[in-house]
CSV table of C-alpha atoms in Angstrom, one decimal:
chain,number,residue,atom,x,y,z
A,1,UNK,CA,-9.7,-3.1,32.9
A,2,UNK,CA,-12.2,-5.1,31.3
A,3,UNK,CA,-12.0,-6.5,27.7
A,4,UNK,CA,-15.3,-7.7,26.2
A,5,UNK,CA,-15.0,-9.6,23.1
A,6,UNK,CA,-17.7,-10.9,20.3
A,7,UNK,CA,-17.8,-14.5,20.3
A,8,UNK,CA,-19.4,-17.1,18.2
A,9,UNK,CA,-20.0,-20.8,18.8
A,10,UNK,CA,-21.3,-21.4,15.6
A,11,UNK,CA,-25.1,-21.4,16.3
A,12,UNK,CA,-25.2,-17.6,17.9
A,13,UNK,CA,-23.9,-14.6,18.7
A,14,UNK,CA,-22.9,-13.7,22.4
A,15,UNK,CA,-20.0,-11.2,24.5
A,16,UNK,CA,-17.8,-12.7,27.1
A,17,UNK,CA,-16.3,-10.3,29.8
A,18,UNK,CA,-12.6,-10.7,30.7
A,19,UNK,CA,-11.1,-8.6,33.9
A,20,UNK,CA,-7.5,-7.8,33.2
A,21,UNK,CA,-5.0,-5.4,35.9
A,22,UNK,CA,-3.1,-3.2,34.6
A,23,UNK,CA,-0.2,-5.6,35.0
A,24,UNK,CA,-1.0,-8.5,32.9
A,25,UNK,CA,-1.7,-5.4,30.3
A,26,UNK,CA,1.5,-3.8,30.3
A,27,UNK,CA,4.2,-4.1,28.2
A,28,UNK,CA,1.6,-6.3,25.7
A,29,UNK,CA,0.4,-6.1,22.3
A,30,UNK,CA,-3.1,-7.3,21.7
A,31,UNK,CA,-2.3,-10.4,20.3
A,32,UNK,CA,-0.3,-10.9,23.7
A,33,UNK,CA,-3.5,-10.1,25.4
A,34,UNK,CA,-5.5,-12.4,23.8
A,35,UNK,CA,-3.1,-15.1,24.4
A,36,UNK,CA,-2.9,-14.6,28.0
A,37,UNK,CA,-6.8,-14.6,28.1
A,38,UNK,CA,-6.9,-17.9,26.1
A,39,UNK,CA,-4.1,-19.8,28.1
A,40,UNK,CA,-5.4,-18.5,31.6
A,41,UNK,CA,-9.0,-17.1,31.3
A,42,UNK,CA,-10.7,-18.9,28.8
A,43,UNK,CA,-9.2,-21.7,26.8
A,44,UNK,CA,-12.3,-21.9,24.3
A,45,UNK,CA,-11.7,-18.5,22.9
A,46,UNK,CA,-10.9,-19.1,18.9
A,47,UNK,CA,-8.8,-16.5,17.0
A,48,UNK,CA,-5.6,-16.7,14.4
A,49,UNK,CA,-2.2,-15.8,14.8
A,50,UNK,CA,1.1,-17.0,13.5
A,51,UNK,CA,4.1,-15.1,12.8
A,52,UNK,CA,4.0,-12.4,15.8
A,53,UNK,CA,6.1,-10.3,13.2
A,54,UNK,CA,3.4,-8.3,11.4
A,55,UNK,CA,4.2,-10.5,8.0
A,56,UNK,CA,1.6,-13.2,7.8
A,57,UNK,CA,-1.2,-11.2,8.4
A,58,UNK,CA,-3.5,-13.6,10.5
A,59,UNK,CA,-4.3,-11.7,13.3
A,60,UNK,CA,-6.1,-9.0,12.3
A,61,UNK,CA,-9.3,-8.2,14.9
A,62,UNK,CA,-11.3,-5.1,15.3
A,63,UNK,CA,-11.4,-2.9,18.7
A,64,UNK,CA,-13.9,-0.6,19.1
A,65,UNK,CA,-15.5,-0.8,16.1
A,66,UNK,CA,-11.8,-0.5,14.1
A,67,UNK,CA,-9.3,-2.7,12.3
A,68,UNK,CA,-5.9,-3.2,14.1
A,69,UNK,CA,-3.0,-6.1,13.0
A,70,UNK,CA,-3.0,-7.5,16.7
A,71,UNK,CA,0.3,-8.5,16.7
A,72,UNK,CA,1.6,-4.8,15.6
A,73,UNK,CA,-0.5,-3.6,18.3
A,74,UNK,CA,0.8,-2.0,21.3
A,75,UNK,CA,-1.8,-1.8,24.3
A,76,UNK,CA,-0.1,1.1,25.9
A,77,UNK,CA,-1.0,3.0,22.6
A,78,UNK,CA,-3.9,1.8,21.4
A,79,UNK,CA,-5.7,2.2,24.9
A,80,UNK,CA,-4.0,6.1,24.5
A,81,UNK,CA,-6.2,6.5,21.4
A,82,UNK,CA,-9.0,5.7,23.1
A,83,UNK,CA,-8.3,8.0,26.0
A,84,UNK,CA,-7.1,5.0,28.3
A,85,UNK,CA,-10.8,3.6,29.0
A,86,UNK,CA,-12.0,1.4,31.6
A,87,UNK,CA,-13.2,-1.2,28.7
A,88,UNK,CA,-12.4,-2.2,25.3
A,89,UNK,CA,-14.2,-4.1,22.5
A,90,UNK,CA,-12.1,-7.0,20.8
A,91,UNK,CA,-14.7,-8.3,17.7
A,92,UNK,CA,-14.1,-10.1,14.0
A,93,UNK,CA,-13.4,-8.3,11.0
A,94,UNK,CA,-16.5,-6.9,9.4
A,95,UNK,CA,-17.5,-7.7,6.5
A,96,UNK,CA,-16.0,-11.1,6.7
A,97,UNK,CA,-18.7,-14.5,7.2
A,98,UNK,CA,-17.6,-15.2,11.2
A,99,UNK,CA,-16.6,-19.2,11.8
A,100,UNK,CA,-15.7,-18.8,15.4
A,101,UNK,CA,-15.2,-16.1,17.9
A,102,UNK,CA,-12.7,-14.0,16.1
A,103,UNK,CA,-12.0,-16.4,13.3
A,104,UNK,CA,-13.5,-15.6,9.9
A,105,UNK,CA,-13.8,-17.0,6.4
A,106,UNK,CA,-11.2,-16.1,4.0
A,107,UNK,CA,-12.1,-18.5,1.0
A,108,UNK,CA,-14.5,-15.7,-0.8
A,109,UNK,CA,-11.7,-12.8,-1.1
A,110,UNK,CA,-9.0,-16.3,-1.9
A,111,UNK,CA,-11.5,-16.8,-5.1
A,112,UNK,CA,-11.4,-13.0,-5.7
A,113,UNK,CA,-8.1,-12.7,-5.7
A,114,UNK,CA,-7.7,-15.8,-8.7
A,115,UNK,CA,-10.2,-13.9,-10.4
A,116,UNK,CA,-7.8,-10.9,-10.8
A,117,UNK,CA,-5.0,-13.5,-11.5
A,118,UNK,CA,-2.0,-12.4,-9.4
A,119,UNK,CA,0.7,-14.1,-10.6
A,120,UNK,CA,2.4,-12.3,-14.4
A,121,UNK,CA,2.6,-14.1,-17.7
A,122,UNK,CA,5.7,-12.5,-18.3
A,123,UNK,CA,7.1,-11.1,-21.7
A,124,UNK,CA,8.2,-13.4,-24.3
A,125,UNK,CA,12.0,-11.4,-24.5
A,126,UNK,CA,12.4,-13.3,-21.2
A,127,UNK,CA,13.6,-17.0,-20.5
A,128,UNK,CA,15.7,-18.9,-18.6
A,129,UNK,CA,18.6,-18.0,-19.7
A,130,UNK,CA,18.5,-14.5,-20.1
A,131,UNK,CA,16.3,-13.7,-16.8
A,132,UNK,CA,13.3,-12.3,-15.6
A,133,UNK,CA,14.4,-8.7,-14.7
A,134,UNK,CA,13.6,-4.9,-14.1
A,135,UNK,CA,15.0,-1.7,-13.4
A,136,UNK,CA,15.1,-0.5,-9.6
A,137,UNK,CA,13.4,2.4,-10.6
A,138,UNK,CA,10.8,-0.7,-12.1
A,139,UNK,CA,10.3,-2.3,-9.2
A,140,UNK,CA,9.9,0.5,-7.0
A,141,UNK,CA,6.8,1.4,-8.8
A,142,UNK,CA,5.2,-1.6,-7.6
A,143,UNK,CA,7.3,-2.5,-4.6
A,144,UNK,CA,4.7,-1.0,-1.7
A,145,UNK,CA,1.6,-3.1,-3.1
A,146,UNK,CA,4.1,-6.1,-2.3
A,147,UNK,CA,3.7,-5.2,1.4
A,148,UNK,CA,0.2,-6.4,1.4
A,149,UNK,CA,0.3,-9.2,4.0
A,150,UNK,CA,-3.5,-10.3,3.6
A,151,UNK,CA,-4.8,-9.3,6.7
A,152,UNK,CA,-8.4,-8.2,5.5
A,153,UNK,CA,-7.4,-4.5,7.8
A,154,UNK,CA,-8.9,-2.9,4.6
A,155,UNK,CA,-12.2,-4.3,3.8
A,156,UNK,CA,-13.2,-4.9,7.6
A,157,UNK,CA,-13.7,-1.0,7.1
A,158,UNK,CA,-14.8,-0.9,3.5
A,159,UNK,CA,-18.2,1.0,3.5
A,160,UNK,CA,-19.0,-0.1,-0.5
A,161,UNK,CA,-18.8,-3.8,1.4
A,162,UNK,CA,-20.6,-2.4,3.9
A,163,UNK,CA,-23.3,-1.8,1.8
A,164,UNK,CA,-23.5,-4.0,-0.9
A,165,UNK,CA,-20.6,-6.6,-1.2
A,166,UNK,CA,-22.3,-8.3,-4.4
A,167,UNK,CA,-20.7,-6.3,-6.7
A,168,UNK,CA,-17.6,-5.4,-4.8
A,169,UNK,CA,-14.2,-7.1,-4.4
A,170,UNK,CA,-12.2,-6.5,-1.5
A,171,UNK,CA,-9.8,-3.9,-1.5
A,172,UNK,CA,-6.6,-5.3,-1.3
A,173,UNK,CA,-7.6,-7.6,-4.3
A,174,UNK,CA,-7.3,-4.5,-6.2
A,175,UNK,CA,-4.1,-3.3,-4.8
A,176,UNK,CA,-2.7,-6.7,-6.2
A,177,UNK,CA,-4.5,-6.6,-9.4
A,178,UNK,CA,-2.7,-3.2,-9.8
A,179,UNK,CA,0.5,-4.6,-8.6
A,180,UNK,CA,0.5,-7.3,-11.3
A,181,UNK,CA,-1.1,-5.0,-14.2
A,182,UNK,CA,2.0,-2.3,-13.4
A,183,UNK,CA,4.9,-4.8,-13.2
A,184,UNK,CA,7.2,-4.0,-16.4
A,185,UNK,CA,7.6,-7.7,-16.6
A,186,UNK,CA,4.0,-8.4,-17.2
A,187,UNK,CA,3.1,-9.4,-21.2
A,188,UNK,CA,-0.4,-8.5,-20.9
A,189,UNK,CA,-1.8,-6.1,-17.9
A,190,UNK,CA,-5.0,-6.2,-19.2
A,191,UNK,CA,-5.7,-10.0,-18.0
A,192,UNK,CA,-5.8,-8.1,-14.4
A,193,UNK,CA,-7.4,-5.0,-15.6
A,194,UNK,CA,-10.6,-6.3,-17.3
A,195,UNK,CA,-11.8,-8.8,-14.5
A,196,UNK,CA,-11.3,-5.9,-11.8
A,197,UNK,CA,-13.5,-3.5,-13.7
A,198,UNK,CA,-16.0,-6.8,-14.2
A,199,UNK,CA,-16.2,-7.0,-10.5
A,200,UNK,CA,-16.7,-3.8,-9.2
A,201,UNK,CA,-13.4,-1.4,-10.2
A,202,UNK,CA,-16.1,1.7,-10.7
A,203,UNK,CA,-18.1,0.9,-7.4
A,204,UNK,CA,-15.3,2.5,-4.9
A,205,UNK,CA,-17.0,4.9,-2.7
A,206,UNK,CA,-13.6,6.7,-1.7
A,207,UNK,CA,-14.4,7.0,1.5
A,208,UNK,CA,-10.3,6.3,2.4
A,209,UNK,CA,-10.8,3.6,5.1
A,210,UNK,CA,-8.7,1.4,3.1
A,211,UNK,CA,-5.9,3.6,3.2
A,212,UNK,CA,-6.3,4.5,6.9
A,213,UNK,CA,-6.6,1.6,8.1
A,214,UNK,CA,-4.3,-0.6,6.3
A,215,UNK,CA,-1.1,-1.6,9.0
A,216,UNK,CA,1.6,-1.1,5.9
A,217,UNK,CA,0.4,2.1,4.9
A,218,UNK,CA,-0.6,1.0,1.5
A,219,UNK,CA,-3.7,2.4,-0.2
A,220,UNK,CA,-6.1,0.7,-2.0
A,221,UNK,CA,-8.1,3.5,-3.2
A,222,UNK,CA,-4.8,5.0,-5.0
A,223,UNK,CA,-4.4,1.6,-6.4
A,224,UNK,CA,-8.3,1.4,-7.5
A,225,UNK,CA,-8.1,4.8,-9.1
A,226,UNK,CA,-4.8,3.7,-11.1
A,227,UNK,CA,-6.2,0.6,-12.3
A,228,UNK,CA,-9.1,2.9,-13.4
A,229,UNK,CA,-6.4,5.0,-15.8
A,230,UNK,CA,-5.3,1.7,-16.6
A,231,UNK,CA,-8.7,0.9,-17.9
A,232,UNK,CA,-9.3,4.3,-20.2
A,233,UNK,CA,-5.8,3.9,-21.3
A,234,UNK,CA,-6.4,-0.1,-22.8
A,235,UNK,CA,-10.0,0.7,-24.1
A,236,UNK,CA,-12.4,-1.0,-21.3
A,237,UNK,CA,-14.7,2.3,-21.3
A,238,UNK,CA,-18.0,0.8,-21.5
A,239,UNK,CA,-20.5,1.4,-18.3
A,240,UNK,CA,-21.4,3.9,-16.1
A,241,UNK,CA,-18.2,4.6,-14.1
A,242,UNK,CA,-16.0,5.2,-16.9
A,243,UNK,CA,-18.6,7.7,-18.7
A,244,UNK,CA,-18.8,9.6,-15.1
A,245,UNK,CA,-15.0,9.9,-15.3
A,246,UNK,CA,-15.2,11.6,-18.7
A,247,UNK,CA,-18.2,13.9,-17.8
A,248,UNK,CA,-16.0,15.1,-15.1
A,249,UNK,CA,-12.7,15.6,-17.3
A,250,UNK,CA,-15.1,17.4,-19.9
A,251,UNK,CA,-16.2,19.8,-17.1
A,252,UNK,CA,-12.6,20.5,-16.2
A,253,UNK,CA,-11.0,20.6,-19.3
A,254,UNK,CA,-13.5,21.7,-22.0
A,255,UNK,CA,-15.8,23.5,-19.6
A,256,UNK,CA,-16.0,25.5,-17.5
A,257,UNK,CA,-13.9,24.1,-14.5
A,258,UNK,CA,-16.8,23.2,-12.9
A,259,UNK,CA,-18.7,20.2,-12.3
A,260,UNK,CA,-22.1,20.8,-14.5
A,261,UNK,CA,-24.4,18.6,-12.5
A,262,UNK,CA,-27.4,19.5,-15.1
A,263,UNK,CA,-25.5,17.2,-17.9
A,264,UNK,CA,-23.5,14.6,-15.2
A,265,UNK,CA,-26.3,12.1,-15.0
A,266,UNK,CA,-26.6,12.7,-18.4
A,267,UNK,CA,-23.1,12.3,-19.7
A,268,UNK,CA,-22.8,9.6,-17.3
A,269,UNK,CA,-26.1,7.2,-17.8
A,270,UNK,CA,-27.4,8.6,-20.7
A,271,UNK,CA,-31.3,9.6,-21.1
A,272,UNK,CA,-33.0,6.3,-20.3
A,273,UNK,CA,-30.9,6.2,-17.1
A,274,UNK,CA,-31.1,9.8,-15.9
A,275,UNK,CA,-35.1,9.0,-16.5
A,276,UNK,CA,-35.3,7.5,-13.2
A,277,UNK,CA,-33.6,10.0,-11.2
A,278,UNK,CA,-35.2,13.6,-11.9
A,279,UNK,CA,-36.4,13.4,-8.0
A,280,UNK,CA,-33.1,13.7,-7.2
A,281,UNK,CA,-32.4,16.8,-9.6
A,282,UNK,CA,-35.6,18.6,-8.4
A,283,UNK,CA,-34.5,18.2,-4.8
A,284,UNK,CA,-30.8,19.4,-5.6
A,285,UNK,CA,-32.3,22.2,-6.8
A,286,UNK,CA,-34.6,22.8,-4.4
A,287,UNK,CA,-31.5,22.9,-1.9
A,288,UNK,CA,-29.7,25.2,-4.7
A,289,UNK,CA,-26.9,22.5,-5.6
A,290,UNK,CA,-27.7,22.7,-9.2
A,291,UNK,CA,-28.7,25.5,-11.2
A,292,UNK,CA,-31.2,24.2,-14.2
A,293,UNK,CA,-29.4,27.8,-16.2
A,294,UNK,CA,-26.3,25.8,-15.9
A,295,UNK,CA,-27.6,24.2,-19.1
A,296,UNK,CA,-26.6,26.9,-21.1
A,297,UNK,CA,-23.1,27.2,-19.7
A,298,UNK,CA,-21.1,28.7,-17.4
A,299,UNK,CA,-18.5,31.2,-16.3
A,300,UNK,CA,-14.8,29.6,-16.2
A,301,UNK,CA,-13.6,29.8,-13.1
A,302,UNK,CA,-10.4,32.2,-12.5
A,303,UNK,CA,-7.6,30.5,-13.7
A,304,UNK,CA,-8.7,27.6,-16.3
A,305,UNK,CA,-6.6,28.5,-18.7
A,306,UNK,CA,-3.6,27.7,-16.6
A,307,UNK,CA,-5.3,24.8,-15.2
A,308,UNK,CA,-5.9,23.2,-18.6
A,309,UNK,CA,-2.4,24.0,-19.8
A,310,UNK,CA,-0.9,21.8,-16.7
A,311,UNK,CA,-3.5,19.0,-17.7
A,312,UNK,CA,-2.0,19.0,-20.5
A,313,UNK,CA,1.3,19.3,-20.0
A,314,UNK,CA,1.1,16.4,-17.2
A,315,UNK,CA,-0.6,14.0,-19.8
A,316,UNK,CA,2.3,14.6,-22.6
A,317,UNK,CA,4.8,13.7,-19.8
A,318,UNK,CA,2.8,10.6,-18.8
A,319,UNK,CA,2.4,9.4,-22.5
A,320,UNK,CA,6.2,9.2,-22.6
A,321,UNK,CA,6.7,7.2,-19.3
């Protein structure tokens, strides 16, 4: 079959074709693949790889146009999810600078993550002597964000990076800002909460590729959206994202059930803000997704006094964790 991968000397962009037979392929992951190309087809080809044990994280590449840990990678199945084709696509992570061929620069999410500051200050009731310690039951709250190995699977398929990264942090700096914030044995969780929602907590797009692709099975966007709790719960309310969260528990709870989308941009940017956007509410309109008599209420839907009452119920339970 034939394997063409991205490269990158430095000064441009080009793909190199490699011819493999089925028997150099079989009975390889795709960091085995890329070895054999590079110690008999190509010595120049430039990629990172360490541990071969799915720990370090190094090795993560993109095939056909999706993040894979190459070292966790078996051919037999990944060429099955592709419906065994004739040729495959090996390229860098995206959203990631490129340095060489599959090699890319980590040193941007590395100052992201001190940002978030990963590492606890941990309560004063602790010392040497007596111990840093939790509860099983403690540690288990926070032990799959521990799994994170760093390989970048996550924000290769990030579509808010995508986009715009210049207000974005990577994903799995998120998942350990929550790790950190939710430890028992952190003093202050806020010193991880407040520069996450500084750089860019409330621009998750939740399209899920985090959590799909990630090789541990960890998901970011459940981490982003329990730092947001987080957040509400310590005060840090101020801006657009944590007003849209509130026009939406309004709706639910004191409305009707319903999203109103007459009073979201509202409730969410506030008259000067919603200014700029009444092309968008005449076209929604025009296309029958909002209802301008919406702004004199709705009908509840069936069953909102039951919903409400398990809203409630689940937030005096949480209160007393």
């Amino acid at each position: 079959m034939k394997i063409i991968i991205d490269r990158f000397n430095g000064k441009e962009k080009y793909q190199k074709e490699y011819t493999l037979t089925s028997e150099e392929i079989a009975g390889k992951t795709l960091l085995s693949v890329l070895l054999l190309i590079k110690q008999t087809k190509d010595i120049t080809l430039n990629f990172t790889a360490s541990c071969r044990s799915a720990i370090c994280g190094a090795c993560a590449v993109r095939v056909n146009g999706h993040s894979y840990l190459a070292c966790d990678t078996k051919m037999e199945e990944l060429l099955k999810e592709y419906d065994n084709p004739d040729t495959i696509r090996i390229s860098p992570l995206g959203n990631f600078r490129v340095i060489s061929d599959l090699i890319v620069d980590w040193e941007p999410s590395i100052e992201n993550l001190r940002k978030i500051r990963p590492t606890i200050v941990p309560k004063s009731e602790f010392s040497p002597e007596k111990g840093c310690k939790q509860t099983q039951a403690e540690f288990d709250r926070i032990s799959k964000q521990w799994d994170c190995i760093l390989c970048g699977s996550c924000a290769s398929e990030c579509n808010k990076l995508a986009a715009d990264s210049s207000d974005y942090m990577q994903p799995f700096v998120f998942t350990h800002a929550w790790r950190a914030a939710d430890d028992s044995r952190s003093n202050d969780p806020v010193i991880h909460v407040k520069p996450s929602v500084a750089n860019g907590l409330w621009m998750c797009v939740h399209c899920q590729e985090c959590a799909d692709r990630c090789p541990k099975g960890i998901s970011a966007a459940d981490d982003i959206a329990s730092l947001r709790v987080m957040a509400q719960r310590k005060g840090l309310k101020d801006g657009t994202g944590p007003a849209h969260a509130e026009a939406f528990y309004t709706d639910l709870v004191d409305g009707s059930g319903r999203l109103n989308e007459i009073y979201l941009a509202l409730r969410s940017e506030g008259v000067i803000g919603s200014v700029g956007k009444t092309d968008i509410a005449f076209n929604l309109m025009l296309a029958g997704k909002m209802n301008p008599l919406h702004i004199f209420g709705e009908e509840e839907i069936e069953g909102h006094e039951d919903l409400v009452k398990m809203i409630k119920a689940a937030q005096a339970a949480a209160s007393k964790e």
